[in-house]
Tab-separated table of N, CA, C and O in Angstrom:
chain	number	residue	atom	x	y	z
A	855	ASP	N	-9.906	-14.344	6.428
A	855	ASP	CA	-11.216	-14.817	6.833
A	855	ASP	C	-12.149	-13.682	7.271
A	855	ASP	O	-13.321	-13.913	7.520
A	856	ARG	N	-11.587	-12.445	7.353
A	856	ARG	CA	-12.444	-11.313	7.712
A	856	ARG	C	-11.791	-9.995	7.324
A	856	ARG	O	-10.587	-9.926	7.094
A	857	ILE	N	-12.643	-8.979	7.266
A	857	ILE	CA	-12.183	-7.610	7.066
A	857	ILE	C	-12.714	-6.798	8.240
A	857	ILE	O	-13.906	-6.830	8.530
A	858	GLU	N	-11.824	-6.081	8.896
A	858	GLU	CA	-12.225	-5.135	9.928
A	858	GLU	C	-12.293	-3.771	9.254
A	858	GLU	O	-11.294	-3.293	8.713
A	859	VAL	N	-13.463	-3.163	9.264
A	859	VAL	CA	-13.634	-1.829	8.700
A	859	VAL	C	-13.603	-0.849	9.860
A	859	VAL	O	-14.364	-0.991	10.815
A	860	VAL	N	-12.689	0.118	9.765
A	860	VAL	CA	-12.532	1.112	10.824
A	860	VAL	C	-12.447	2.503	10.204
A	860	VAL	O	-12.117	2.658	9.032
A	861	THR	N	-12.729	3.512	11.034
A	861	THR	CA	-12.573	4.896	10.577
A	861	THR	C	-11.104	5.289	10.650
A	861	THR	O	-10.273	4.534	11.170
A	862	ASN	N	-10.798	6.485	10.200
A	862	ASN	CA	-9.415	6.953	10.232
A	862	ASN	C	-8.926	7.244	11.646
A	862	ASN	O	-7.742	7.499	11.845
A	863	VAL	N	-9.819	7.194	12.632
A	863	VAL	CA	-9.408	7.328	14.037
A	863	VAL	C	-9.587	5.992	14.778
A	863	VAL	O	-9.698	5.944	15.987
A	864	ARG	N	-9.615	4.896	13.986
A	864	ARG	CA	-9.648	3.524	14.498
A	864	ARG	C	-10.959	3.126	15.165
A	864	ARG	O	-11.006	2.154	15.894
A	865	LYS	N	-12.035	3.860	14.925
A	865	LYS	CA	-13.341	3.481	15.471
A	865	LYS	C	-13.895	2.320	14.635
A	865	LYS	O	-14.021	2.434	13.414
A	866	PRO	N	-14.217	1.181	15.276
A	866	PRO	CA	-14.773	0.046	14.525
A	866	PRO	C	-16.112	0.402	13.876
A	866	PRO	O	-16.960	1.046	14.489
A	867	VAL	N	-16.266	-0.001	12.631
A	867	VAL	CA	-17.506	0.246	11.879
A	867	VAL	C	-18.233	-1.065	11.616
A	867	VAL	O	-19.429	-1.175	11.848
A	868	LYS	N	-17.498	-2.071	11.148
A	868	LYS	CA	-18.129	-3.344	10.785
A	868	LYS	C	-17.057	-4.412	10.639
A	868	LYS	O	-15.951	-4.132	10.190
A	869	THR	N	-17.390	-5.633	11.016
A	869	THR	CA	-16.561	-6.793	10.722
A	869	THR	C	-17.253	-7.556	9.603
A	869	THR	O	-18.423	-7.919	9.725
A	870	ILE	N	-16.531	-7.763	8.528
A	870	ILE	CA	-17.070	-8.475	7.367
A	870	ILE	C	-16.497	-9.886	7.374
A	870	ILE	O	-15.282	-10.069	7.330
A	871	ARG	N	-17.382	-10.881	7.437
A	871	ARG	CA	-16.951	-12.288	7.428
A	871	ARG	C	-17.549	-13.058	6.251
A	871	ARG	O	-17.089	-14.142	5.934
A	872	GLU	N	-18.588	-12.508	5.631
A	872	GLU	CA	-19.268	-13.187	4.531
A	872	GLU	C	-18.349	-13.225	3.316
A	872	GLU	O	-17.814	-12.196	2.895
A	873	GLU	N	-18.155	-14.424	2.785
A	873	GLU	CA	-17.198	-14.614	1.693
A	873	GLU	C	-17.488	-13.734	0.480
A	873	GLU	O	-16.567	-13.180	-0.128
A	874	GLY	N	-18.750	-13.582	0.124
A	874	GLY	CA	-19.100	-12.752	-1.027
A	874	GLY	C	-18.730	-11.291	-0.818
A	874	GLY	O	-18.277	-10.617	-1.754
A	875	GLU	N	-18.897	-10.791	0.390
A	875	GLU	CA	-18.535	-9.398	0.684
A	875	GLU	C	-17.015	-9.226	0.700
A	875	GLU	O	-16.501	-8.202	0.249
A	876	ILE	N	-16.301	-10.218	1.221
A	876	ILE	CA	-14.835	-10.158	1.191
A	876	ILE	C	-14.367	-10.128	-0.260
A	876	ILE	O	-13.515	-9.332	-0.644
A	877	ARG	N	-14.964	-10.964	-1.079
A	877	ARG	CA	-14.611	-11.013	-2.505
A	877	ARG	C	-14.913	-9.675	-3.192
A	877	ARG	O	-14.155	-9.218	-4.047
A	878	THR	N	-16.021	-9.016	-2.801
A	878	THR	CA	-16.361	-7.711	-3.368
A	878	THR	C	-15.255	-6.698	-3.087
A	878	THR	O	-14.845	-5.943	-3.972
A	879	ALA	N	-14.754	-6.670	-1.847
A	879	ALA	CA	-13.678	-5.738	-1.490
A	879	ALA	C	-12.389	-6.078	-2.242
A	879	ALA	O	-11.686	-5.178	-2.722
A	880	ILE	N	-12.084	-7.366	-2.364
A	880	ILE	CA	-10.882	-7.782	-3.088
A	880	ILE	C	-10.993	-7.387	-4.559
A	880	ILE	O	-10.037	-6.863	-5.144
A	881	THR	N	-12.141	-7.628	-5.152
A	881	THR	CA	-12.340	-7.285	-6.560
A	881	THR	C	-12.191	-5.784	-6.774
A	881	THR	O	-11.583	-5.345	-7.754
A	882	PHE	N	-12.741	-4.996	-5.866
A	882	PHE	CA	-12.625	-3.539	-5.978
A	882	PHE	C	-11.157	-3.125	-6.062
A	882	PHE	O	-10.765	-2.382	-6.964
A	883	ILE	N	-10.348	-3.595	-5.145
A	883	ILE	CA	-8.959	-3.153	-5.122
A	883	ILE	C	-8.168	-3.763	-6.283
A	883	ILE	O	-7.280	-3.116	-6.843
A	884	GLN	N	-8.496	-4.970	-6.699
A	884	GLN	CA	-7.835	-5.554	-7.870
A	884	GLN	C	-8.142	-4.762	-9.132
A	884	GLN	O	-7.296	-4.648	-10.013
A	885	ASN	N	-9.358	-4.218	-9.217
A	885	ASN	CA	-9.741	-3.421	-10.387
A	885	ASN	C	-9.091	-2.044	-10.396
A	885	ASN	O	-9.246	-1.303	-11.366
A	886	HIS	N	-8.391	-1.704	-9.331
A	886	HIS	CA	-7.743	-0.392	-9.228
A	886	HIS	C	-6.253	-0.554	-8.915
A	886	HIS	O	-5.696	0.173	-8.103
A	887	GLN	N	-5.605	-1.489	-9.586
A	887	GLN	CA	-4.200	-1.777	-9.305
A	887	GLN	C	-3.238	-0.756	-9.893
A	887	GLN	O	-2.138	-0.585	-9.389
A	888	ASP	N	-3.629	-0.082	-10.942
A	888	ASP	CA	-2.727	0.852	-11.615
A	888	ASP	C	-2.965	2.289	-11.159
A	888	ASP	O	-4.029	2.632	-10.647
A	889	GLY	N	-1.961	3.118	-11.361
A	889	GLY	CA	-2.113	4.549	-11.139
A	889	GLY	C	-1.853	5.030	-9.719
A	889	GLY	O	-2.198	6.157	-9.375
A	890	TRP	N	-1.237	4.213	-8.878
A	890	TRP	CA	-0.943	4.614	-7.504
A	890	TRP	C	0.307	5.491	-7.480
A	890	TRP	O	1.275	5.210	-8.164
A	891	SER	N	0.266	6.543	-6.672
A	891	SER	CA	1.429	7.420	-6.537
A	891	SER	C	1.332	8.200	-5.237
A	891	SER	O	0.286	8.211	-4.581
A	892	GLU	N	2.437	8.841	-4.892
A	892	GLU	CA	2.413	9.739	-3.745
A	892	GLU	C	1.709	11.018	-4.176
A	892	GLU	O	1.987	11.556	-5.244
A	893	HIS	N	0.786	11.501	-3.374
A	893	HIS	CA	0.029	12.701	-3.702
A	893	HIS	C	0.921	13.925	-3.529
A	893	HIS	O	1.689	13.997	-2.571
A	894	TYR	N	0.808	14.874	-4.441
A	894	TYR	CA	1.684	16.046	-4.431
A	894	TYR	C	1.574	16.868	-3.139
A	894	TYR	O	2.525	17.524	-2.726
A	895	ALA	N	0.423	16.838	-2.473
A	895	ALA	CA	0.219	17.632	-1.256
A	895	ALA	C	0.510	16.828	0.017
A	895	ALA	O	0.292	17.318	1.111
A	896	GLY	N	0.982	15.606	-0.135
A	896	GLY	CA	1.260	14.762	1.022
A	896	GLY	C	0.280	13.612	1.106
A	896	GLY	O	-0.628	13.491	0.291
A	897	PRO	N	0.475	12.751	2.108
A	897	PRO	CA	-0.386	11.565	2.224
A	897	PRO	C	-1.866	11.935	2.368
A	897	PRO	O	-2.216	12.860	3.090
A	898	ARG	N	-2.701	11.210	1.650
A	898	ARG	CA	-4.145	11.365	1.775
A	898	ARG	C	-4.638	10.460	2.897
A	898	ARG	O	-4.075	9.393	3.139
A	899	VAL	N	-5.703	10.883	3.547
A	899	VAL	CA	-6.248	10.136	4.677
A	899	VAL	C	-7.582	9.515	4.263
A	899	VAL	O	-8.474	10.218	3.793
A	900	PRO	N	-7.741	8.201	4.444
A	900	PRO	CA	-9.020	7.575	4.121
A	900	PRO	C	-10.046	7.836	5.219
A	900	PRO	O	-9.694	8.021	6.378
A	901	SER	N	-11.308	7.837	4.844
A	901	SER	CA	-12.387	7.924	5.829
A	901	SER	C	-12.680	6.558	6.421
A	901	SER	O	-13.007	6.437	7.592
A	902	LEU	N	-12.575	5.532	5.577
A	902	LEU	CA	-12.761	4.145	6.018
A	902	LEU	C	-11.557	3.331	5.584
A	902	LEU	O	-11.051	3.500	4.472
A	903	GLN	N	-11.132	2.427	6.460
A	903	GLN	CA	-10.030	1.528	6.155
A	903	GLN	C	-10.543	0.092	6.191
A	903	GLN	O	-11.318	-0.265	7.080
A	904	PHE	N	-10.100	-0.700	5.240
A	904	PHE	CA	-10.461	-2.108	5.139
A	904	PHE	C	-9.212	-2.907	5.484
A	904	PHE	O	-8.235	-2.896	4.733
A	905	GLU	N	-9.229	-3.589	6.630
A	905	GLU	CA	-8.072	-4.327	7.112
A	905	GLU	C	-8.359	-5.827	7.022
A	905	GLU	O	-9.269	-6.327	7.677
A	906	PHE	N	-7.567	-6.525	6.221
A	906	PHE	CA	-7.777	-7.944	5.952
A	906	PHE	C	-6.985	-8.797	6.946
A	906	PHE	O	-5.815	-8.524	7.207
A	907	TYR	N	-7.651	-9.848	7.452
A	907	TYR	CA	-7.034	-10.745	8.430
A	907	TYR	C	-7.274	-12.199	8.051
A	907	TYR	O	-8.307	-12.545	7.487
A	908	ALA	N	-6.302	-13.041	8.406
A	908	ALA	CA	-6.447	-14.495	8.408
A	908	ALA	C	-6.196	-14.903	9.846
A	908	ALA	O	-5.054	-14.861	10.309
A	909	GLY	N	-7.251	-15.206	10.563
A	909	GLY	CA	-7.110	-15.440	11.992
A	909	GLY	C	-6.675	-14.138	12.654
A	909	GLY	O	-7.273	-13.101	12.450
A	910	GLU	N	-5.577	-14.183	13.395
A	910	GLU	CA	-5.048	-12.974	14.034
A	910	GLU	C	-3.972	-12.289	13.189
A	910	GLU	O	-3.485	-11.222	13.544
A	911	ARG	N	-3.612	-12.897	12.068
A	911	ARG	CA	-2.534	-12.359	11.229
A	911	ARG	C	-3.069	-11.282	10.292
A	911	ARG	O	-3.965	-11.510	9.490
A	912	TYR	N	-2.484	-10.101	10.373
A	912	TYR	CA	-2.845	-8.981	9.505
A	912	TYR	C	-2.233	-9.192	8.131
A	912	TYR	O	-1.038	-9.446	8.010
A	913	LEU	N	-3.056	-9.085	7.081
A	913	LEU	CA	-2.591	-9.330	5.717
A	913	LEU	C	-2.342	-8.063	4.917
A	913	LEU	O	-1.697	-8.105	3.881
A	914	GLY	N	-2.897	-6.935	5.365
A	914	GLY	CA	-2.802	-5.688	4.611
A	914	GLY	C	-4.182	-5.116	4.402
A	914	GLY	O	-5.187	-5.658	4.886
A	915	GLY	N	-4.253	-4.026	3.681
A	915	GLY	CA	-5.554	-3.416	3.465
A	915	GLY	C	-5.483	-2.206	2.566
A	915	GLY	O	-4.468	-1.941	1.924
A	916	PHE	N	-6.579	-1.477	2.546
A	916	PHE	CA	-6.669	-0.241	1.780
A	916	PHE	C	-7.739	0.622	2.418
A	916	PHE	O	-8.514	0.163	3.256
A	917	GLY	N	-7.766	1.877	2.025
A	917	GLY	CA	-8.777	2.793	2.530
A	917	GLY	C	-9.464	3.523	1.391
A	917	GLY	O	-8.963	3.545	0.269
A	918	VAL	N	-10.613	4.104	1.703
A	918	VAL	CA	-11.335	4.913	0.722
A	918	VAL	C	-11.801	6.207	1.382
A	918	VAL	O	-11.981	6.271	2.593
A	919	ALA	N	-11.980	7.198	0.535
A	919	ALA	CA	-12.553	8.472	0.960
A	919	ALA	C	-13.526	8.899	-0.138
A	919	ALA	O	-14.004	8.057	-0.896
A	920	HIS	N	-13.787	10.165	-0.218
A	920	HIS	CA	-14.801	10.687	-1.140
A	920	HIS	C	-14.584	10.226	-2.581
A	920	HIS	O	-15.484	9.680	-3.201
A	921	ASP	N	-13.393	10.436	-3.112
A	921	ASP	CA	-13.133	10.095	-4.512
A	921	ASP	C	-11.701	9.594	-4.731
A	921	ASP	O	-11.089	9.853	-5.749
A	922	TYR	N	-11.203	8.874	-3.749
A	922	TYR	CA	-9.883	8.274	-3.901
A	922	TYR	C	-9.743	7.061	-2.992
A	922	TYR	O	-10.504	6.872	-2.053
A	923	ALA	N	-8.736	6.251	-3.321
A	923	ALA	CA	-8.377	5.097	-2.505
A	923	ALA	C	-6.955	5.314	-2.002
A	923	ALA	O	-6.158	6.011	-2.632
A	924	VAL	N	-6.646	4.718	-0.859
A	924	VAL	CA	-5.351	4.888	-0.209
A	924	VAL	C	-4.773	3.510	0.092
A	924	VAL	O	-5.488	2.621	0.560
A	925	SER	N	-3.484	3.356	-0.166
A	925	SER	CA	-2.829	2.083	0.137
A	925	SER	C	-2.596	1.961	1.635
A	925	SER	O	-2.690	2.936	2.385
A	926	ASP	N	-2.269	0.776	2.045
A	926	ASP	CA	-1.896	0.514	3.429
A	926	ASP	C	-0.435	0.912	3.588
A	926	ASP	O	0.443	0.297	2.979
A	927	PRO	N	-0.139	1.962	4.366
A	927	PRO	CA	1.256	2.411	4.472
A	927	PRO	C	2.202	1.353	5.032
A	927	PRO	O	3.385	1.383	4.743
A	928	SER	N	1.689	0.389	5.796
A	928	SER	CA	2.579	-0.637	6.348
A	928	SER	C	3.017	-1.645	5.291
A	928	SER	O	4.001	-2.345	5.490
A	929	THR	N	2.301	-1.710	4.171
A	929	THR	CA	2.674	-2.665	3.131
A	929	THR	C	3.071	-2.004	1.813
A	929	THR	O	3.803	-2.591	1.035
A	930	ALA	N	2.594	-0.771	1.555
A	930	ALA	CA	2.856	-0.166	0.248
A	930	ALA	C	3.355	1.270	0.321
A	930	ALA	O	3.575	1.891	-0.703
A	931	GLY	N	3.479	1.840	1.491
A	931	GLY	CA	3.863	3.240	1.586
A	931	GLY	C	2.637	4.140	1.510
A	931	GLY	O	1.508	3.671	1.543
A	932	PHE	N	2.860	5.421	1.420
A	932	PHE	CA	1.766	6.399	1.414
A	932	PHE	C	1.338	6.710	-0.008
A	932	PHE	O	1.598	7.789	-0.537
A	933	LEU	N	0.684	5.752	-0.636
A	933	LEU	CA	0.240	5.898	-2.016
A	933	LEU	C	-1.273	6.070	-2.057
A	933	LEU	O	-1.989	5.582	-1.192
A	934	SER	N	-1.732	6.744	-3.102
A	934	SER	CA	-3.176	6.889	-3.304
A	934	SER	C	-3.438	6.980	-4.798
A	934	SER	O	-2.518	7.107	-5.603
A	935	ARG	N	-4.701	6.893	-5.135
A	935	ARG	CA	-5.113	7.063	-6.529
A	935	ARG	C	-6.554	7.541	-6.550
A	935	ARG	O	-7.344	7.208	-5.674
A	936	ASP	N	-6.877	8.342	-7.552
A	936	ASP	CA	-8.243	8.796	-7.725
A	936	ASP	C	-9.113	7.624	-8.152
A	936	ASP	O	-8.671	6.743	-8.897
A	937	VAL	N	-10.344	7.618	-7.646
A	937	VAL	CA	-11.342	6.609	-8.005
A	937	VAL	C	-12.657	7.363	-8.162
A	937	VAL	O	-12.999	8.173	-7.301
A	938	PRO	N	-13.396	7.125	-9.239
A	938	PRO	CA	-14.669	7.818	-9.384
A	938	PRO	C	-15.569	7.604	-8.163
A	938	PRO	O	-15.679	6.492	-7.641
A	939	GLN	N	-16.186	8.664	-7.728
A	939	GLN	CA	-17.046	8.638	-6.542
A	939	GLN	C	-18.097	7.540	-6.646
A	939	GLN	O	-18.370	6.843	-5.673
A	940	ARG	N	-18.681	7.347	-7.818
A	940	ARG	CA	-19.737	6.335	-7.971
A	940	ARG	C	-19.214	4.933	-7.719
A	940	ARG	O	-19.929	4.068	-7.214
A	941	GLN	N	-17.939	4.674	-8.028
A	941	GLN	CA	-17.364	3.349	-7.777
A	941	GLN	C	-17.182	3.111	-6.274
A	941	GLN	O	-17.410	2.009	-5.794
A	942	ILE	N	-16.800	4.150	-5.565
A	942	ILE	CA	-16.692	4.022	-4.108
A	942	ILE	C	-18.079	3.840	-3.507
A	942	ILE	O	-18.288	3.007	-2.624
A	943	ASP	N	-19.060	4.614	-3.997
A	943	ASP	CA	-20.442	4.458	-3.528
A	943	ASP	C	-20.933	3.031	-3.765
A	943	ASP	O	-21.580	2.438	-2.898
A	944	ASP	N	-20.637	2.472	-4.941
A	944	ASP	CA	-21.056	1.099	-5.255
A	944	ASP	C	-20.433	0.104	-4.278
A	944	ASP	O	-21.116	-0.789	-3.776
A	945	LEU	N	-19.145	0.258	-3.998
A	945	LEU	CA	-18.477	-0.625	-3.048
A	945	LEU	C	-19.151	-0.550	-1.683
A	945	LEU	O	-19.506	-1.571	-1.093
A	946	LEU	N	-19.358	0.659	-1.198
A	946	LEU	CA	-19.958	0.828	0.124
A	946	LEU	C	-21.375	0.268	0.175
A	946	LEU	O	-21.751	-0.396	1.149
A	947	ASN	N	-22.158	0.502	-0.869
A	947	ASN	CA	-23.523	-0.031	-0.915
A	947	ASN	C	-23.518	-1.557	-0.891
A	947	ASN	O	-24.311	-2.173	-0.178
A	948	GLN	N	-22.633	-2.167	-1.654
A	948	GLN	CA	-22.567	-3.629	-1.701
A	948	GLN	C	-22.161	-4.221	-0.348
A	948	GLN	O	-22.537	-5.348	-0.032
A	949	LEU	N	-21.419	-3.445	0.437
A	949	LEU	CA	-20.956	-3.929	1.736
A	949	LEU	C	-21.823	-3.439	2.888
A	949	LEU	O	-21.530	-3.721	4.055
A	950	GLY	N	-22.896	-2.719	2.579
A	950	GLY	CA	-23.797	-2.233	3.618
A	950	GLY	C	-23.162	-1.192	4.528
A	950	GLY	O	-23.463	-1.143	5.713
A	951	LEU	N	-22.318	-0.353	3.946
A	951	LEU	CA	-21.630	0.679	4.726
A	951	LEU	C	-22.130	2.067	4.352
A	951	LEU	O	-22.488	2.303	3.197
A	952	ALA	N	-22.098	2.969	5.302
A	952	ALA	CA	-22.472	4.359	5.052
A	952	ALA	C	-21.324	5.062	4.330
A	952	ALA	O	-20.161	4.717	4.493
A	953	ARG	N	-21.677	6.048	3.558
A	953	ARG	CA	-20.690	6.850	2.836
A	953	ARG	C	-19.760	7.543	3.810
A	953	ARG	O	-20.200	8.135	4.784
A	954	PRO	N	-18.448	7.488	3.564
A	954	PRO	CA	-17.553	8.205	4.452
A	954	PRO	C	-17.782	9.707	4.364
A	954	PRO	O	-18.151	10.222	3.315
A	955	GLU	N	-17.599	10.376	5.481
A	955	GLU	CA	-17.748	11.824	5.482
A	955	GLU	C	-16.635	12.451	4.677
A	955	GLU	O	-15.524	11.957	4.627
A	956	GLN	N	-16.961	13.559	4.038
A	956	GLN	CA	-15.973	14.236	3.193
A	956	GLN	C	-15.065	15.100	4.021
A	956	GLN	O	-15.342	15.547	5.045
């Protein structure tokens, strides 16, 4: 029923409750289901994390940075995948979020 958007140091950025915006985030991650792997230099750190909730129950999430997405380590391990910068920019613009710092 909501997404809590936080920084990589757990600073709250935005709570998303609008169904269309939740669907936008879900569609983004569904469109990037393939190509996840452990990064050769170690775990990548997202600038923004999208944490999905149903009531108080945590469902999982993902993170984004400059040009990659990161899985939720509690549900998928320390996986990441490259994502074109413009696709991340599009996601952030659609959700009314500022670009994560590089």
